[in-house]
PDB file of C-alpha atoms in Angstrom:
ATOM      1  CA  UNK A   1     -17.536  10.914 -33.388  1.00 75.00           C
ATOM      2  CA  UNK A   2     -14.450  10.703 -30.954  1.00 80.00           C
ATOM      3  CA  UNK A   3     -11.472  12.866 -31.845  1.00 88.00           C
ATOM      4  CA  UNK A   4      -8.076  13.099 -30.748  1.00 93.00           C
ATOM      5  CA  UNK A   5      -5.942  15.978 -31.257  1.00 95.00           C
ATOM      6  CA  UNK A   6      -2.816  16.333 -30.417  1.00 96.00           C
ATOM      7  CA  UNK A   7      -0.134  19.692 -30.414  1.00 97.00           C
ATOM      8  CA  UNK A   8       2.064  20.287 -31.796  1.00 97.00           C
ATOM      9  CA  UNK A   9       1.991  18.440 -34.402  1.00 95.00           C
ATOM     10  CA  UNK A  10       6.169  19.201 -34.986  1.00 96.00           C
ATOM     11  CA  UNK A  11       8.370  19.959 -32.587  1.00 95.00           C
ATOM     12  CA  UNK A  12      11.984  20.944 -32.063  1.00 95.00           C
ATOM     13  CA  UNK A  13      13.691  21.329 -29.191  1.00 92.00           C
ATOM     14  CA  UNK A  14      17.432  21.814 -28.210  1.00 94.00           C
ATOM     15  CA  UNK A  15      18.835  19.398 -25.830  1.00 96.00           C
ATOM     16  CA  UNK A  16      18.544  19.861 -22.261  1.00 96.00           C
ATOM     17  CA  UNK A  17      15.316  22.208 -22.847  1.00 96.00           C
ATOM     18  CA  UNK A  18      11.846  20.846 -21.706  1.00 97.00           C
ATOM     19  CA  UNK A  19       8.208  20.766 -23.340  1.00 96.00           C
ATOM     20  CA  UNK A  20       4.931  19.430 -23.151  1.00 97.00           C
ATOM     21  CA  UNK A  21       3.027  17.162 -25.756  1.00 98.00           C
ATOM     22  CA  UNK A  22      -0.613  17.726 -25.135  1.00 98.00           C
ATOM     23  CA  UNK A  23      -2.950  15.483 -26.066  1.00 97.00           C
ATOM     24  CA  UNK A  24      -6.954  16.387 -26.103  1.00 96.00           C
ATOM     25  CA  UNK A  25     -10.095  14.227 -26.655  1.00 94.00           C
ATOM     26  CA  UNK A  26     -13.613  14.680 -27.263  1.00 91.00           C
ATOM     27  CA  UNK A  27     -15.470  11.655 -25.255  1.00 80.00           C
ATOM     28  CA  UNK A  28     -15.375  10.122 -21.996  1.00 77.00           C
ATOM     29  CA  UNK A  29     -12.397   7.730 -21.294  1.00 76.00           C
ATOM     30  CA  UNK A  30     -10.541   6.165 -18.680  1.00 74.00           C
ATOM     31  CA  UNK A  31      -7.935   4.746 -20.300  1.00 85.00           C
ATOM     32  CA  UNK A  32      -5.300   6.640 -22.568  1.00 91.00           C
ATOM     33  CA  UNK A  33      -2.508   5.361 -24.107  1.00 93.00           C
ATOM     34  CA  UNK A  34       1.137   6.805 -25.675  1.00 97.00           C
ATOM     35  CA  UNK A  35       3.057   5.058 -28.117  1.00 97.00           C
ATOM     36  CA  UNK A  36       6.335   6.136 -29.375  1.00 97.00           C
ATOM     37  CA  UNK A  37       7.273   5.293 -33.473  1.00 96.00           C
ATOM     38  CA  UNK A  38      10.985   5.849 -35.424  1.00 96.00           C
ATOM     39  CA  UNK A  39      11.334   6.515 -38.680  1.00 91.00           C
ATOM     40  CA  UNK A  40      10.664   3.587 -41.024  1.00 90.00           C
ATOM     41  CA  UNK A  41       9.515   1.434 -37.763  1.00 94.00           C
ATOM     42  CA  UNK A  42       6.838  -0.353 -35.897  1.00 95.00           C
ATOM     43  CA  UNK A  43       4.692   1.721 -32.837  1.00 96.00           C
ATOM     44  CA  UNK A  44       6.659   0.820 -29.518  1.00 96.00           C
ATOM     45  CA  UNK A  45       4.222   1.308 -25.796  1.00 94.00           C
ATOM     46  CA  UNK A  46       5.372   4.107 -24.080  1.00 96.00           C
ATOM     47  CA  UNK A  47       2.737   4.402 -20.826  1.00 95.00           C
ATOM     48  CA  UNK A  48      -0.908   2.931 -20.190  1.00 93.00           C
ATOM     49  CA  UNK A  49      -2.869   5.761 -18.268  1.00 93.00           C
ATOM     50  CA  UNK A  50      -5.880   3.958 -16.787  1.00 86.00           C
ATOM     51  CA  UNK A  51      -7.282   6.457 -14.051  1.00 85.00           C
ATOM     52  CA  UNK A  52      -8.207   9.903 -13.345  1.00 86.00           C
ATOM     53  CA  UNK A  53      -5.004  11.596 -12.293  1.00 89.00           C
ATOM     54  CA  UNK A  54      -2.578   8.906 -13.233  1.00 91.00           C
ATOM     55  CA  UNK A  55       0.975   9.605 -13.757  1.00 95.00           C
ATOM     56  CA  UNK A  56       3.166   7.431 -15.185  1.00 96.00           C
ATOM     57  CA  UNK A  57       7.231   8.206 -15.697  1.00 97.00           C
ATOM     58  CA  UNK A  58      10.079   6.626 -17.734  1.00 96.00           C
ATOM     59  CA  UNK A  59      13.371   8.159 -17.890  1.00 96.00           C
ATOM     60  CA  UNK A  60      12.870  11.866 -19.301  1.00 97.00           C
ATOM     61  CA  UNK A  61       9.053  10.881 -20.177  1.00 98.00           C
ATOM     62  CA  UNK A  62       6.565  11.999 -17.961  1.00 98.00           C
ATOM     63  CA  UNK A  63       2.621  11.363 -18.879  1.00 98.00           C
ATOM     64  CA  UNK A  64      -0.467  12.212 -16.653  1.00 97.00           C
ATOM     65  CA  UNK A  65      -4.044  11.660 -17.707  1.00 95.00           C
ATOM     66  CA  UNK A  66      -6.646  14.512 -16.709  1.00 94.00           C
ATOM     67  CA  UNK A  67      -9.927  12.454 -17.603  1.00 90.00           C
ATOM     68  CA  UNK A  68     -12.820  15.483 -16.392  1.00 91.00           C
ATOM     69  CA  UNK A  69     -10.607  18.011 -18.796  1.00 93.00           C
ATOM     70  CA  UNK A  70     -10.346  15.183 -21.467  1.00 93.00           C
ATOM     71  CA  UNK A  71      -6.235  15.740 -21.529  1.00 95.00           C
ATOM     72  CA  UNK A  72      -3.334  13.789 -21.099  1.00 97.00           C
ATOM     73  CA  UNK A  73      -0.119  15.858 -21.429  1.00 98.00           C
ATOM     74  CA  UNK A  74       3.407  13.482 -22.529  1.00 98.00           C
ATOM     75  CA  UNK A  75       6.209  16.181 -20.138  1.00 98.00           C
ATOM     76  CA  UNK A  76       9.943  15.408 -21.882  1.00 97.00           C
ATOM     77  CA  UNK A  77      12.774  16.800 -19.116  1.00 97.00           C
ATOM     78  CA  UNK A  78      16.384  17.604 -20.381  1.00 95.00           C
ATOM     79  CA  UNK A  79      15.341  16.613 -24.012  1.00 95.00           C
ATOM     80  CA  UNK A  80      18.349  14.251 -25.709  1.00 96.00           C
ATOM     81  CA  UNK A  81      18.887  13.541 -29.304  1.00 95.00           C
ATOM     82  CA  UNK A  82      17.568   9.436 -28.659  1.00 96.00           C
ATOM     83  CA  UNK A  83      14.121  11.183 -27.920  1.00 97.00           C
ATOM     84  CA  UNK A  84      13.469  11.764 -31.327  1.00 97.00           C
ATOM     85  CA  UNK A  85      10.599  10.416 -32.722  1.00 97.00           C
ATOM     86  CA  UNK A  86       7.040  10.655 -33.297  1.00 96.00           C
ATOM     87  CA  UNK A  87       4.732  10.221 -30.103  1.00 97.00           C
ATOM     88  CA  UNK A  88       1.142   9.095 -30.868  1.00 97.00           C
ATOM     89  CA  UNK A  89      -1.349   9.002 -28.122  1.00 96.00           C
ATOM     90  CA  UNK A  90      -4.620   6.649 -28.249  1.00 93.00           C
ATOM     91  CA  UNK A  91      -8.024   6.504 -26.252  1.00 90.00           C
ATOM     92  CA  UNK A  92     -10.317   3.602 -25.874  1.00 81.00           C
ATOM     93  CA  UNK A  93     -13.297   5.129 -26.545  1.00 66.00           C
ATOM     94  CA  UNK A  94     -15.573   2.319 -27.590  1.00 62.00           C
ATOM     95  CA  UNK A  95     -15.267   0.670 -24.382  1.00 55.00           C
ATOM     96  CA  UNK A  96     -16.542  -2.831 -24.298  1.00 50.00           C
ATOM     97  CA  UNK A  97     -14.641  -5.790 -25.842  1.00 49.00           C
ATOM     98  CA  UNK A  98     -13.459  -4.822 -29.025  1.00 62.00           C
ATOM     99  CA  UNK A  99     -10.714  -2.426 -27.136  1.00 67.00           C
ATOM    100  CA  UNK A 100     -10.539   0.025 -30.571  1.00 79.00           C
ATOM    101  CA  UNK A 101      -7.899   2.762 -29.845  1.00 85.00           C
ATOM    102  CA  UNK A 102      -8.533   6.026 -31.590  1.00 86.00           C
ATOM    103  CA  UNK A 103      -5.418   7.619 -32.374  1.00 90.00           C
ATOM    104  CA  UNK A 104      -3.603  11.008 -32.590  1.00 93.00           C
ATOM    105  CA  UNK A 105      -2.030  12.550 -35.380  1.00 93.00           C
ATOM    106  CA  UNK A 106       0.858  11.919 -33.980  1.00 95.00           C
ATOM    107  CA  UNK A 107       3.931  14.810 -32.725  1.00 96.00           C
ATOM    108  CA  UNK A 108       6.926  14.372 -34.476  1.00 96.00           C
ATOM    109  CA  UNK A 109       9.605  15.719 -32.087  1.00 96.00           C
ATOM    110  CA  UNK A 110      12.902  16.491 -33.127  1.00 97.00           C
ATOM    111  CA  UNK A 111      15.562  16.932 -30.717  1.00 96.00           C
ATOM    112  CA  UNK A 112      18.661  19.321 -31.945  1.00 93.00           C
ATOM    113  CA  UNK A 113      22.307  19.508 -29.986  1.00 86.00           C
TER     114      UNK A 113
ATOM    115  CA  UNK B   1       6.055 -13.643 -23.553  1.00 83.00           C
ATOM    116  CA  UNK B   2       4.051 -12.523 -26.206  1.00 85.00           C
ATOM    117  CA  UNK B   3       5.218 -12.162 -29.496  1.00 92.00           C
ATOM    118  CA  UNK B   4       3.838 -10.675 -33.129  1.00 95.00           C
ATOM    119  CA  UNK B   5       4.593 -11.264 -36.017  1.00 96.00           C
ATOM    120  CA  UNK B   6       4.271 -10.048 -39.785  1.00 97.00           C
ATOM    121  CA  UNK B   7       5.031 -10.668 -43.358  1.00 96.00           C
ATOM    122  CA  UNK B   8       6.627 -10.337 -45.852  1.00 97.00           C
ATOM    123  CA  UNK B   9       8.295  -6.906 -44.053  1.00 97.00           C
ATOM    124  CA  UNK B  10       8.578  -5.262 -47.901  1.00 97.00           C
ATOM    125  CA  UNK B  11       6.442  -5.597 -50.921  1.00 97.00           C
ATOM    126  CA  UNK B  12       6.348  -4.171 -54.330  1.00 98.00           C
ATOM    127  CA  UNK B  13       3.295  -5.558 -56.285  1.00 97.00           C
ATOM    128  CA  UNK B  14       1.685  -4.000 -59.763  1.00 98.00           C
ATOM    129  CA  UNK B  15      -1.618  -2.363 -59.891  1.00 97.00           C
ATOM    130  CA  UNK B  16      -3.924  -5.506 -60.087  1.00 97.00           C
ATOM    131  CA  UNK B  17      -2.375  -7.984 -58.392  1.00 97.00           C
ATOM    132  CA  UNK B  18      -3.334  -9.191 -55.413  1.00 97.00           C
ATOM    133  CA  UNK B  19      -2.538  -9.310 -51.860  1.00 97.00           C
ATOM    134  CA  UNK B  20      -1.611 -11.444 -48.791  1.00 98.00           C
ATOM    135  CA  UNK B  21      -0.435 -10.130 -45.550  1.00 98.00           C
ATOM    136  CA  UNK B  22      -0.344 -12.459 -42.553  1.00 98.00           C
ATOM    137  CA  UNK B  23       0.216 -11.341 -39.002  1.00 98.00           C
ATOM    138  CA  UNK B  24       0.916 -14.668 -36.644  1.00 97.00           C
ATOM    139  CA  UNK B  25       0.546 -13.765 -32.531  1.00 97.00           C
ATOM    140  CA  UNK B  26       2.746 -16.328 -29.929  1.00 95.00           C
ATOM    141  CA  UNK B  27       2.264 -16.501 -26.227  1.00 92.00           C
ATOM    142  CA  UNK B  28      -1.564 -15.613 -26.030  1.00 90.00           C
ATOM    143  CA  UNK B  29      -4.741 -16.958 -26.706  1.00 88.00           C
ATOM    144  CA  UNK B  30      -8.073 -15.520 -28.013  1.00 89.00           C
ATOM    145  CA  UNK B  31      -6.382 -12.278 -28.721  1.00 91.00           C
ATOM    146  CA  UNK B  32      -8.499  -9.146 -30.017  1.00 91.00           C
ATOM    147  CA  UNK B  33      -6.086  -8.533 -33.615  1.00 94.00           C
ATOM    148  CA  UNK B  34      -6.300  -5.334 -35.604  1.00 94.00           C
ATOM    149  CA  UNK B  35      -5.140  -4.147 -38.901  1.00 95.00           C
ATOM    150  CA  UNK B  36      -3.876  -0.810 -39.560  1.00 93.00           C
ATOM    151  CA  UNK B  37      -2.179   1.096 -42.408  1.00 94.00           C
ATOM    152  CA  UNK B  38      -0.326   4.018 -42.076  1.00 93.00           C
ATOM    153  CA  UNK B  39       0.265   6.378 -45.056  1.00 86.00           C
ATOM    154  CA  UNK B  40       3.370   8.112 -45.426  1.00 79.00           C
ATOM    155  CA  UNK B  41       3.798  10.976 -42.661  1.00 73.00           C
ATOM    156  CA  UNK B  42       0.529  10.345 -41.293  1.00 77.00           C
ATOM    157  CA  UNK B  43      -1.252   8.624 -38.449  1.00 83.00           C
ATOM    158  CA  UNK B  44      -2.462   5.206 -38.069  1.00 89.00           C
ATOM    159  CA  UNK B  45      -6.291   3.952 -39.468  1.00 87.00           C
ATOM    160  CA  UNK B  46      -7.803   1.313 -38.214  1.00 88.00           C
ATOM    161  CA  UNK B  47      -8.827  -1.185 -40.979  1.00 92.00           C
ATOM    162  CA  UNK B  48     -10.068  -4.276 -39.323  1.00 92.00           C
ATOM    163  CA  UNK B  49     -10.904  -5.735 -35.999  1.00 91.00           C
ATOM    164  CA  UNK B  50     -11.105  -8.771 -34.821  1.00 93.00           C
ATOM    165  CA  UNK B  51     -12.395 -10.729 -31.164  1.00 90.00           C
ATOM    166  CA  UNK B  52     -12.139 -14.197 -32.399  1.00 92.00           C
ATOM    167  CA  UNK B  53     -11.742 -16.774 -35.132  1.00 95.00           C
ATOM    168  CA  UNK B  54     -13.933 -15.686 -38.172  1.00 93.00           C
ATOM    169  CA  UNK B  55     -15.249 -12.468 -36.584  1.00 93.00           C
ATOM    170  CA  UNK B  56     -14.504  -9.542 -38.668  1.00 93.00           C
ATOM    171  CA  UNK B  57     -15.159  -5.960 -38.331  1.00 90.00           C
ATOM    172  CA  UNK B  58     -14.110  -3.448 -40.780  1.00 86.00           C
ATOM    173  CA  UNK B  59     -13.915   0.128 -39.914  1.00 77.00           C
ATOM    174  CA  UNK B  60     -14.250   1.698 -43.111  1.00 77.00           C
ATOM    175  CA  UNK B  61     -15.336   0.514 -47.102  1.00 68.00           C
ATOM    176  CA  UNK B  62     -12.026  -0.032 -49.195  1.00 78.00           C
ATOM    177  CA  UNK B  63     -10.503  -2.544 -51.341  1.00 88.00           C
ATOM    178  CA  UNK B  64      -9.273  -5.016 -48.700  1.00 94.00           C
ATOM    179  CA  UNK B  65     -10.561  -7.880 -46.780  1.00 95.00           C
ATOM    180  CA  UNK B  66      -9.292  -9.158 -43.828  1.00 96.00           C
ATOM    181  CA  UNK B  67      -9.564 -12.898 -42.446  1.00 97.00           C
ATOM    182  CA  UNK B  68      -9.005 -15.272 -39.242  1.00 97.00           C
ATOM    183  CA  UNK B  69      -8.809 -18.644 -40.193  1.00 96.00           C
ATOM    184  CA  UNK B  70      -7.019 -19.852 -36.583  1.00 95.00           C
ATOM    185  CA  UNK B  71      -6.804 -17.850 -33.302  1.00 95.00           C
ATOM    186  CA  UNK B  72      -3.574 -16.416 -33.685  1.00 95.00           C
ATOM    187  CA  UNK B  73      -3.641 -15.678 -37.061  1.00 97.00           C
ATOM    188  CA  UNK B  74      -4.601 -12.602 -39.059  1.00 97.00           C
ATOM    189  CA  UNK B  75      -4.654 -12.141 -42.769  1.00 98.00           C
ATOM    190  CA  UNK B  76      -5.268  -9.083 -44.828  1.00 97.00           C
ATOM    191  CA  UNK B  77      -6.363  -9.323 -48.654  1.00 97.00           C
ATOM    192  CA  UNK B  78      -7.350  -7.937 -51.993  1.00 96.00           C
ATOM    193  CA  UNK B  79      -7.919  -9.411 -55.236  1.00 96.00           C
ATOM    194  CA  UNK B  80      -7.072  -5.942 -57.510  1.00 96.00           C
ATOM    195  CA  UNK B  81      -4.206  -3.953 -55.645  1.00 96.00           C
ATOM    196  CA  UNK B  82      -5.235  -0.220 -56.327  1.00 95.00           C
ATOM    197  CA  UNK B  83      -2.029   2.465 -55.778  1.00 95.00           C
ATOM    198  CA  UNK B  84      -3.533   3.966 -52.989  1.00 92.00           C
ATOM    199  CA  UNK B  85      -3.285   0.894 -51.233  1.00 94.00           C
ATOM    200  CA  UNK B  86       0.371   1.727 -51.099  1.00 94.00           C
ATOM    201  CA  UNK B  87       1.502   2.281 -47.099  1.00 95.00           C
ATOM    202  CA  UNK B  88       2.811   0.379 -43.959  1.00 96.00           C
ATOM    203  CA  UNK B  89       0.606  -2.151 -42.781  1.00 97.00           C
ATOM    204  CA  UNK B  90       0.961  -2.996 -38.935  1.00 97.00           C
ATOM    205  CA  UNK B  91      -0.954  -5.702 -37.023  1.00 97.00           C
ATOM    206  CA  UNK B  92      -1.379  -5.615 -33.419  1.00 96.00           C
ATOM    207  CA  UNK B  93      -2.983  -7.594 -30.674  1.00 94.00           C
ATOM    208  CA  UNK B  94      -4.541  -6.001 -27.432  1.00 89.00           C
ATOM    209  CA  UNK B  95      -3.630  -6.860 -23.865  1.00 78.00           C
ATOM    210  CA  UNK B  96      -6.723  -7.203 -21.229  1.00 74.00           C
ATOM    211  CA  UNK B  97      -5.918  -3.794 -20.756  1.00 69.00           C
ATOM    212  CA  UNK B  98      -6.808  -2.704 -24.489  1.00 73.00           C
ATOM    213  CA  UNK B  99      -3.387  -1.805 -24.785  1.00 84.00           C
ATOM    214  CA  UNK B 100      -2.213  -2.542 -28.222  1.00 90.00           C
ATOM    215  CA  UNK B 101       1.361  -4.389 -28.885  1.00 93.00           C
ATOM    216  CA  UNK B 102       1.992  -3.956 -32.547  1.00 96.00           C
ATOM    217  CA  UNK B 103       4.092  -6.229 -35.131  1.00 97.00           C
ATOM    218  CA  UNK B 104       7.364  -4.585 -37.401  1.00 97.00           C
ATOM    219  CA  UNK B 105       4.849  -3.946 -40.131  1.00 97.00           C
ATOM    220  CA  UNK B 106       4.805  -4.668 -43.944  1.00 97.00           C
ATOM    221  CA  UNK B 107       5.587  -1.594 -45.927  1.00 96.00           C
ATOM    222  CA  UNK B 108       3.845  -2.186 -49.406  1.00 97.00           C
ATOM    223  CA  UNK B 109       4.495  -0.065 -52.178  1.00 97.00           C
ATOM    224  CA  UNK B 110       1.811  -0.812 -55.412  1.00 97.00           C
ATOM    225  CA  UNK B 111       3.291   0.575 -58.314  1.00 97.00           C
TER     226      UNK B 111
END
């Protein structure tokens, strides 16, 4: 069975500090994905990682995908109050057509001045 | 561009009643479409897939059912609402990437 875990699973951080989201799976994958959700809202795409050593970055959002470890890590830099959320990360590990994500737990990140 | 959507966005039905969500997808055709629900403070499960009109694939047993009567359109039932059907329904559709865009969700609250 194909499990994702992330950590931490809560997370606060002051402003301007910077962490690490880790995310971990238990099966082969190439592709890895992070999604970003707000409070009472719908799961917005945040990065498609879609090859060994891929690194994608967005602002303060950094994610890299580490497929022979089975890791993708989701870096925040100078951490600002409009980063809270909570940050999911999926793998596709069915392959194939049906293109079934297995999610994360999800972090919830809050981000304190 | 693509676009998803879902409805109603709120519900508050009674213990027995049934259900209707629909989830319509614009700008794309042949879609895969998924249902998920979310329960409050936790992460997504995957209810039902779907790779075309009148395929269905449920992930796990439970008391909904899930339908595609046209291409772009997704609709998830049940004939006796149970409470803990309560939770936030989102429908997405999957890129040729896999990567999943999901709708604004239908929070449903069975009382």
């Amino acid at each position: 069975e194909l499990k994702v875990e992330q950590n931490p699973l809560f997370l606060s951080m002051q402003e301007g500090k910077n962490y690490t989201i880790y995310c971990n799976y238990s099966t082969t994958s190439d592709r890895l994905y992070w999604y970003r959700q707000d409070p009472g809202k719908s799961l917005e795409s945040l990065f498609v990682l879609l090859s060994n050593g891929a690194v994608k970055q967005e602002g303060r959002l950094m994610a890299s995908l580490d497929t022979k470890a089975r890791l993708s890590t989701l870096h925040i830099t100078a951490a600002v109050h409009d980063l809270s959320a909570t940050y999911f990360c999926a793998v596709d590990g069915y392959g194939g057509s049906q293109g079934n994500l297995i999610f994360g737990k999800g972090t919830k990140l809050s981000v304190k001045p | 561009s693509q676009t998803i959507h879902q409805w109603p966005a709120t519900l508050v039905q009674p213990v027995g009643s049934p259900l209707s969500l629909e989830c319509t997808v614009e700008g794309t055709s042949n879609p895969n479409l998924y249902w998920y629900r979310q329960a409050a403070g936790r992460g997504l499960q995957l209810l039902f897939y779907s790779v075309g009109i009148g395929q269905i694939s449920s992930e796990v047993p439970q008391n909904l059912s899930a339908s595609r009567p046209q291409d772009r359109q997704f609709i998830l039932s049940s004939k006796k609402l149970l409470l803990s059907d309560s939770g936030f329904y989102l429908c997405a559709w999957a890129s040729t990437l896999y990567e999943q865009y999901f709708g604004p969700g239908t929070r449903l609250t069975v009382t």
